[in-house]
């Protein structure tokens, strides 16, 4: 039987960051990944907060060398109304830029980096079964040819993303308290990309109050475009994925001009009901990180940030635990992660009620408040000096009320 200090399940951003934080503390790590990389995964727009994690975990220089599209802010559009956030104009101290990345390539660079650090990573190896005995565990994995083997570990980090290995195996899944949404997306060859900064910038278009579009340009001339909304929005649309995409594109002037005749790089995909939660973020002998915990919604590109934040935090705490120090998982992990997740939850829910649209597109924006909201959108949702983080729900709701009163 193979033995290791820590078994990491999944080599996405959460797994790679957790593995490298543990490696830095001197532990032996075994990482198993079900797929062969590069593999497709959605989640292409990063937030500046990830730069802190890429740097601390030792991946920043490799990612810099890849020449991904730099991202300095985000533009929101509603008809003719524009709301521009520039990350250099924010409240919190932190990074003022990041990248827009095709995830296949990005995740491959991370996993290559992990191997360079001496992390033992096996691709095409899926976790099938886990048997816990206290904090020790024996995990059965199966490779692409169906060969099975067992791995004994002192601790498991579950970074299996949408695979949700431990939540599914031990019945920890909880429905999200956010509405059920659906998305239809593809990549386009973007031959009509506008020149200058405007063409390269991520743009979020309000199509209807509860339907929005992402436009995420990459540095190779390809652009990711996706429609997100209530499932009813997609009812009565053509069944064929390509026809369906053309139909939706044609209904939106902001996208029609640029993408109506553009070549699709793959048949558009539909995902539904991706928001999910979990009963607990840790247990005896394991911790959940990234999408294996809770996934909110794509609208503010928070997924990879949470994946890396939780990977970083969990990696440090597992190391502390294995060193024999006491860890208060509830405070040091769950409460910490929920602080950030719940902050974004407020922004996601008020986006779908339309309250946040009124704030974003208000004609009289207060410069200081805009900086505070900008820091949330940059992923600095643990900066309790920021009133739009500390009292996120109250701050957003009160601001909305003031804007509505001023309209009356
Ligand atoms: P993943 O990146 O999913 O990696 C998990 C890995 O685990 C996978 O490689 C998988 O193959 C492996 N695995 C699964 N099961 C097993 C198993 N049994 N054994 C071994 N390995 C296994 N986030 C953003 O930050 N920006 C965005 O713009 C954005 N847009 C999104 C749009 C949509 C429509 C959706 C649904 C999500 C979006 N996200 C976005 C979220 C983003 O996709 C995820 O939050 C992010 O990929 C989570 O990273 P992770 O490392 O937790 O999981």
Short mmCIF file of C-alpha atoms in Angstrom, two decimals, residues 217-405:
data_model
loop_
_atom_site.label_atom_id
_atom_site.label_comp_id
_atom_site.label_asym_id
_atom_site.label_seq_id
_atom_site.Cartn_x
_atom_site.Cartn_y
_atom_site.Cartn_z
CA UNK A 217 -11.49 38.06 -23.93
CA UNK A 218 -8.29 35.96 -23.87
CA UNK A 219 -4.88 37.03 -25.18
CA UNK A 220 -5.04 34.55 -28.11
CA UNK A 221 -7.96 36.29 -29.87
CA UNK A 222 -10.54 33.85 -28.46
CA UNK A 223 -13.34 35.21 -26.25
CA UNK A 224 -15.54 33.32 -23.81
CA UNK A 225 -19.22 34.29 -23.93
CA UNK A 226 -21.91 32.93 -21.63
CA UNK A 227 -25.53 33.68 -20.82
CA UNK A 228 -26.75 33.11 -17.27
CA UNK A 229 -30.30 33.33 -15.99
CA UNK A 230 -33.34 31.66 -14.52
CA UNK A 231 -34.07 28.35 -16.28
CA UNK A 232 -37.34 29.87 -17.63
CA UNK A 233 -35.28 32.28 -19.75
CA UNK A 234 -34.01 29.33 -21.77
CA UNK A 235 -37.42 27.68 -22.20
CA UNK A 236 -38.88 27.72 -25.73
CA UNK A 237 -35.44 28.25 -27.25
CA UNK A 238 -34.03 26.03 -30.02
CA UNK A 239 -32.91 22.60 -28.70
CA UNK A 240 -29.79 22.54 -30.86
CA UNK A 241 -26.94 24.11 -28.80
CA UNK A 242 -25.52 26.11 -31.74
CA UNK A 243 -28.93 27.40 -32.82
CA UNK A 244 -29.74 28.21 -29.21
CA UNK A 245 -26.55 30.27 -28.87
CA UNK A 246 -27.27 32.12 -32.14
CA UNK A 247 -30.82 32.79 -30.98
CA UNK A 248 -29.69 34.35 -27.68
CA UNK A 249 -26.85 36.32 -29.27
CA UNK A 250 -29.29 37.81 -31.78
CA UNK A 251 -31.53 38.98 -28.93
CA UNK A 252 -28.82 41.18 -27.44
CA UNK A 253 -27.49 44.20 -29.36
CA UNK A 254 -24.32 44.31 -27.22
CA UNK A 255 -23.27 40.83 -28.29
CA UNK A 256 -24.96 40.52 -31.70
CA UNK A 257 -22.73 43.07 -33.42
CA UNK A 258 -19.55 41.36 -32.22
CA UNK A 259 -20.47 37.67 -32.19
CA UNK A 260 -23.44 37.00 -34.55
CA UNK A 261 -21.16 35.74 -37.34
CA UNK A 262 -18.22 34.66 -35.20
CA UNK A 263 -16.92 31.08 -35.33
CA UNK A 264 -17.69 28.98 -32.24
CA UNK A 265 -14.67 27.04 -31.01
CA UNK A 266 -16.80 24.24 -29.52
CA UNK A 267 -20.45 23.31 -29.38
CA UNK A 268 -22.02 25.54 -26.70
CA UNK A 269 -22.50 23.82 -23.36
CA UNK A 270 -25.33 24.16 -20.87
CA UNK A 271 -24.92 23.76 -17.11
CA UNK A 272 -27.80 24.04 -14.67
CA UNK A 273 -28.18 24.15 -10.89
CA UNK A 274 -24.47 24.60 -10.11
CA UNK A 275 -24.92 26.54 -6.86
CA UNK A 276 -24.43 24.11 -3.98
CA UNK A 277 -23.51 24.12 -0.33
CA UNK A 278 -22.32 21.61 2.26
CA UNK A 279 -23.23 20.66 5.83
CA UNK A 280 -19.63 21.04 7.05
CA UNK A 281 -16.28 22.18 5.65
CA UNK A 282 -14.15 19.72 7.62
CA UNK A 283 -14.36 16.48 9.59
CA UNK A 284 -12.09 13.98 11.33
CA UNK A 285 -9.19 13.47 8.93
CA UNK A 286 -10.37 15.69 6.09
CA UNK A 287 -10.98 19.24 4.96
CA UNK A 288 -12.96 20.41 1.92
CA UNK A 289 -11.56 23.20 -0.28
CA UNK A 290 -12.66 25.09 -3.41
CA UNK A 291 -15.83 24.04 -5.14
CA UNK A 292 -16.03 20.94 -2.98
CA UNK A 293 -17.27 23.38 -0.29
CA UNK A 294 -19.82 25.88 -1.53
CA UNK A 295 -20.26 27.39 -4.97
CA UNK A 296 -22.31 30.58 -5.15
CA UNK A 297 -22.66 31.94 -8.67
CA UNK A 298 -20.43 32.98 -11.56
CA UNK A 299 -21.45 36.65 -11.66
CA UNK A 300 -18.54 38.18 -9.71
CA UNK A 301 -15.90 35.61 -10.72
CA UNK A 302 -15.34 34.59 -7.11
CA UNK A 303 -14.95 30.80 -7.64
CA UNK A 304 -11.20 30.54 -8.26
CA UNK A 305 -10.55 33.13 -5.54
CA UNK A 306 -12.40 30.99 -2.98
CA UNK A 307 -10.67 27.88 -4.33
CA UNK A 308 -7.25 29.44 -3.72
CA UNK A 309 -8.17 31.15 -0.43
CA UNK A 310 -9.48 27.87 1.01
CA UNK A 311 -6.54 25.90 -0.44
CA UNK A 312 -4.11 28.31 1.21
CA UNK A 313 -5.89 28.33 4.56
CA UNK A 314 -6.53 24.57 4.65
CA UNK A 315 -2.94 23.79 3.60
CA UNK A 316 -1.59 25.83 6.51
CA UNK A 317 -4.03 24.38 9.03
CA UNK A 318 -3.50 20.74 8.01
CA UNK A 319 0.25 21.35 8.39
CA UNK A 320 -0.31 22.76 11.87
CA UNK A 321 -2.50 19.79 12.81
CA UNK A 322 0.06 17.24 11.57
CA UNK A 323 2.75 19.06 13.55
CA UNK A 324 0.76 18.27 16.68
CA UNK A 325 -0.52 21.79 17.28
CA UNK A 326 -4.17 22.31 18.12
CA UNK A 327 -6.42 23.67 15.39
CA UNK A 328 -9.79 25.29 16.04
CA UNK A 329 -11.27 24.30 12.67
CA UNK A 330 -14.57 26.03 13.34
CA UNK A 331 -13.01 29.45 13.93
CA UNK A 332 -9.80 29.21 11.94
CA UNK A 333 -11.35 27.59 8.87
CA UNK A 334 -15.16 27.57 8.67
CA UNK A 335 -15.78 31.04 10.16
CA UNK A 336 -12.93 32.51 8.11
CA UNK A 337 -14.18 31.06 4.81
CA UNK A 338 -17.83 31.91 5.55
CA UNK A 339 -16.87 35.55 6.17
CA UNK A 340 -15.77 35.82 2.53
CA UNK A 341 -18.46 33.55 1.09
CA UNK A 342 -21.27 35.39 2.90
CA UNK A 343 -19.95 38.77 1.74
CA UNK A 344 -20.14 37.64 -1.89
CA UNK A 345 -23.52 36.00 -1.19
CA UNK A 346 -24.95 39.47 -0.43
CA UNK A 347 -23.61 40.86 -3.72
CA UNK A 348 -24.87 37.84 -5.70
CA UNK A 349 -28.37 37.97 -4.21
CA UNK A 350 -28.74 41.72 -4.65
CA UNK A 351 -27.46 41.38 -8.22
CA UNK A 352 -30.37 39.05 -9.03
CA UNK A 353 -32.96 41.21 -7.22
CA UNK A 354 -31.72 44.14 -9.33
CA UNK A 355 -30.77 46.25 -6.26
CA UNK A 356 -27.09 46.09 -7.13
CA UNK A 357 -27.83 47.15 -10.71
CA UNK A 358 -29.35 50.37 -9.34
CA UNK A 359 -26.22 50.94 -7.25
CA UNK A 360 -23.82 50.20 -10.12
CA UNK A 361 -25.68 52.33 -12.67
CA UNK A 362 -26.62 55.17 -10.33
CA UNK A 363 -25.76 58.55 -11.83
CA UNK A 364 -24.47 59.95 -8.52
CA UNK A 365 -21.90 57.46 -7.37
CA UNK A 366 -19.93 58.38 -4.26
CA UNK A 367 -16.22 57.93 -5.08
CA UNK A 368 -15.31 56.48 -1.64
CA UNK A 369 -18.18 53.98 -1.69
CA UNK A 370 -17.24 52.92 -5.20
CA UNK A 371 -13.70 52.17 -4.01
CA UNK A 372 -15.09 50.06 -1.17
CA UNK A 373 -17.31 48.06 -3.52
CA UNK A 374 -14.40 47.76 -5.96
CA UNK A 375 -12.35 46.02 -3.26
CA UNK A 376 -15.12 43.47 -2.82
CA UNK A 377 -15.08 42.84 -6.57
CA UNK A 378 -11.28 42.46 -6.37
CA UNK A 379 -11.80 39.62 -3.88
CA UNK A 380 -10.61 41.46 -0.75
CA UNK A 381 -13.58 40.20 1.24
CA UNK A 382 -11.62 39.59 4.43
CA UNK A 383 -10.73 43.28 4.92
CA UNK A 384 -12.99 44.17 7.84
CA UNK A 385 -11.88 47.80 7.65
CA UNK A 386 -14.11 47.99 4.58
CA UNK A 387 -17.72 48.75 5.64
CA UNK A 388 -18.95 47.08 2.44
CA UNK A 389 -17.28 43.90 3.74
CA UNK A 390 -17.82 44.19 7.49
CA UNK A 391 -21.53 45.00 7.28
CA UNK A 392 -22.01 43.89 3.69
CA UNK A 393 -25.74 43.28 3.72
CA UNK A 394 -26.64 46.38 5.68
CA UNK A 395 -24.28 48.56 3.61
CA UNK A 396 -25.65 47.38 0.25
CA UNK A 397 -29.31 47.51 1.30
CA UNK A 398 -28.98 50.99 2.87
CA UNK A 399 -27.18 52.36 -0.16
CA UNK A 400 -29.90 50.98 -2.42
CA UNK A 401 -32.58 52.66 -0.27
CA UNK A 402 -30.80 56.02 -0.43
CA UNK A 403 -30.52 55.75 -4.22
CA UNK A 404 -34.22 54.92 -4.54
CA UNK A 405 -35.18 57.80 -2.21
#
